PDB file of C-alpha atoms in Angstrom:
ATOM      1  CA  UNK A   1       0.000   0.000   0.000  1.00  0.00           C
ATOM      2  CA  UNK A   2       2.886   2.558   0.817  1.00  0.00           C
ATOM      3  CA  UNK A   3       4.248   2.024  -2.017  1.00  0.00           C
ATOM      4  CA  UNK A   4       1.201   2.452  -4.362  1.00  0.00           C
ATOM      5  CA  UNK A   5       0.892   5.450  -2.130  1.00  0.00           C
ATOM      6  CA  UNK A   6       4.304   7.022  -3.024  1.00  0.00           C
ATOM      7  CA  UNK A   7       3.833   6.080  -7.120  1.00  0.00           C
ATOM      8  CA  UNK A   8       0.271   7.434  -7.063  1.00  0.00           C
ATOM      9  CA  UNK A   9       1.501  11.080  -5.211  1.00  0.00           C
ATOM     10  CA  UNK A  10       5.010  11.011  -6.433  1.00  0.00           C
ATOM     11  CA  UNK A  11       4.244  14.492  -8.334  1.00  0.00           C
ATOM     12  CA  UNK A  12       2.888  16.320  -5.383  1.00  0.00           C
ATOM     13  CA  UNK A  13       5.590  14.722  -2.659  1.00  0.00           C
ATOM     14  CA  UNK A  14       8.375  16.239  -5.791  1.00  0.00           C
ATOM     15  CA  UNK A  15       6.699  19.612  -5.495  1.00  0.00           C
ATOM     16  CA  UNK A  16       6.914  19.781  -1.777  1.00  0.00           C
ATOM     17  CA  UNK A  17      10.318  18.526  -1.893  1.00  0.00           C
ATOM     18  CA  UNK A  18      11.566  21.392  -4.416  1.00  0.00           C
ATOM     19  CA  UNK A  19       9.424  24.090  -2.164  1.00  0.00           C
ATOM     20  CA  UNK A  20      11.410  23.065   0.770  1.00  0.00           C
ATOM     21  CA  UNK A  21      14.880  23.475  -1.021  1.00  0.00           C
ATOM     22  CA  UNK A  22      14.109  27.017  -0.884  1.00  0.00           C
ATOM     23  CA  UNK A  23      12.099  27.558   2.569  1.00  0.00           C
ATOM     24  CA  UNK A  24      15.083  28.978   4.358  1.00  0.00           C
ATOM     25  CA  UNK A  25      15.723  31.774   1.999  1.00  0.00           C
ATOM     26  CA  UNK A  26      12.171  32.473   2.204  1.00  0.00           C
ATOM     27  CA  UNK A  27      12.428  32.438   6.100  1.00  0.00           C
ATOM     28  CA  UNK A  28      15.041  34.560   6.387  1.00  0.00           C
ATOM     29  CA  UNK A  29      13.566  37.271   3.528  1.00  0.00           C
ATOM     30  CA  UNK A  30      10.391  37.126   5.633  1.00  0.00           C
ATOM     31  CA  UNK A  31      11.974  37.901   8.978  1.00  0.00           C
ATOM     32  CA  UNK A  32      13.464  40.683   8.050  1.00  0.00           C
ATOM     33  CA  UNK A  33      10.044  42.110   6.664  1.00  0.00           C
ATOM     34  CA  UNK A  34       8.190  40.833  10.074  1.00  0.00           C
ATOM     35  CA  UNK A  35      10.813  42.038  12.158  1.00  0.00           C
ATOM     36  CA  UNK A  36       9.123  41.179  16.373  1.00  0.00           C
ATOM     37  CA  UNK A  37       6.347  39.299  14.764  1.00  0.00           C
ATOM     38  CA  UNK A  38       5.174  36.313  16.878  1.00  0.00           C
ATOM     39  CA  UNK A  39       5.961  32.477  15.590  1.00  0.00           C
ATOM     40  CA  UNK A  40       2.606  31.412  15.562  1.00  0.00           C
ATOM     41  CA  UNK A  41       1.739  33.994  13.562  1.00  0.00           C
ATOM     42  CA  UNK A  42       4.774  33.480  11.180  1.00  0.00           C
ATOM     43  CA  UNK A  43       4.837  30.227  10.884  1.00  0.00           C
ATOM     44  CA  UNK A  44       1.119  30.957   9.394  1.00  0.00           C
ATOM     45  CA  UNK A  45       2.840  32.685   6.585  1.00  0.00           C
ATOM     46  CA  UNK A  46       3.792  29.282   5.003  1.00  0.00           C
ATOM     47  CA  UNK A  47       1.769  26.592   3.851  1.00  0.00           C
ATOM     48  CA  UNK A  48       0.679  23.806   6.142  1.00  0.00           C
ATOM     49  CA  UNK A  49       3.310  21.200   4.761  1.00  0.00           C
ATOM     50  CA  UNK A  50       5.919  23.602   5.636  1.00  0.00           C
ATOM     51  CA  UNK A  51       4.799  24.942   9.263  1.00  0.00           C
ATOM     52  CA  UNK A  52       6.771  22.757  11.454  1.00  0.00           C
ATOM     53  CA  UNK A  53      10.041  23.146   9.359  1.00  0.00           C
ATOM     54  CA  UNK A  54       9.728  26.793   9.736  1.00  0.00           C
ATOM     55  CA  UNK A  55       9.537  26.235  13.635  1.00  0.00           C
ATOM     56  CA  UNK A  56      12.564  24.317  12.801  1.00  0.00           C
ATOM     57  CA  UNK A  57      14.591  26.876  10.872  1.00  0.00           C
ATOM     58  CA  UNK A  58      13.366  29.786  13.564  1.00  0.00           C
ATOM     59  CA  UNK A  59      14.798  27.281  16.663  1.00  0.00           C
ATOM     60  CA  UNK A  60      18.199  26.930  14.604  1.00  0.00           C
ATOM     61  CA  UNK A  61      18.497  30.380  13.917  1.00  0.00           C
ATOM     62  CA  UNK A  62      17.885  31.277  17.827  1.00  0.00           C
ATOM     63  CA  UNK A  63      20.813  28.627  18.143  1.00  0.00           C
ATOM     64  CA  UNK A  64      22.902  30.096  16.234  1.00  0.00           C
ATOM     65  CA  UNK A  65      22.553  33.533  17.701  1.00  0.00           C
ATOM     66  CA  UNK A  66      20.959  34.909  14.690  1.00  0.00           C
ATOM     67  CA  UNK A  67      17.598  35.432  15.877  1.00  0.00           C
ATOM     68  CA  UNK A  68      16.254  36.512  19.412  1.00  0.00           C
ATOM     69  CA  UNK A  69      13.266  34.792  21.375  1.00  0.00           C
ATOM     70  CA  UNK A  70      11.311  36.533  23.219  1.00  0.00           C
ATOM     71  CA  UNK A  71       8.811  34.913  25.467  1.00  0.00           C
ATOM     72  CA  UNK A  72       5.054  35.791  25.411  1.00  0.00           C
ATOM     73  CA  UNK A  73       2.318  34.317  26.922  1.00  0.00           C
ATOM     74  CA  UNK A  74       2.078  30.694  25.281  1.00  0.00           C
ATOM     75  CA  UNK A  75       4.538  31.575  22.237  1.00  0.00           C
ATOM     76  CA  UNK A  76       7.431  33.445  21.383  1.00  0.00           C
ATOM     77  CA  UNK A  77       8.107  37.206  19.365  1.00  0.00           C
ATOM     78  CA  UNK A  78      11.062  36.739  16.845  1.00  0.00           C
ATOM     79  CA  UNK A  79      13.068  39.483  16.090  1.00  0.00           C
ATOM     80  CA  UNK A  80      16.477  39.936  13.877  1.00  0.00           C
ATOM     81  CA  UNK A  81      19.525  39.848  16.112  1.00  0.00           C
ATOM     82  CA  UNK A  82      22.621  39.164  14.245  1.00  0.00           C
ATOM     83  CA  UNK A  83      22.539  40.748  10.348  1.00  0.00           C
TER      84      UNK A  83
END
């Protein structure tokens, strides 16, 4: 069955692939235009697919020092820290 699965929405799993390939660009871009805006409302910016790997880039880029977290209430503002 998974593999029927895979053949039958190969096309569609190809798009989302190639969409991802260019996510963190699109992150990034977007940031810097939403400067302080809160991650759930960011992560709304993207398509559902894509949602929890732009939680991922955001966490990476707080890692990295590249991106401050603020805490509020339940979720977190975002803003640019290191250009």
């Amino acid at each position: 069955i998974e593999l029927n699965e895979l053949t039958a929405n190969l096309d569609e799993l190809q798009q989302i692939y190639e969409k991802k390939q260019d996510l963190f660009p699109a992150v990034v871009e977007l940031l810097k235009a939403n400067d302080g805006i809160l991650q759930s409302e960011f992560k709304h910016l993207f398509d559902e697919p894509f949602q929890n790997d732009v939680s991922n880039i955001l966490y990476h880029l707080h890692k990295e020092g590249k991106l401050e977290r603020i805490k509020e209430g339940r979720t977190d503002r975002r803003t640019e820290e290191a250009k």
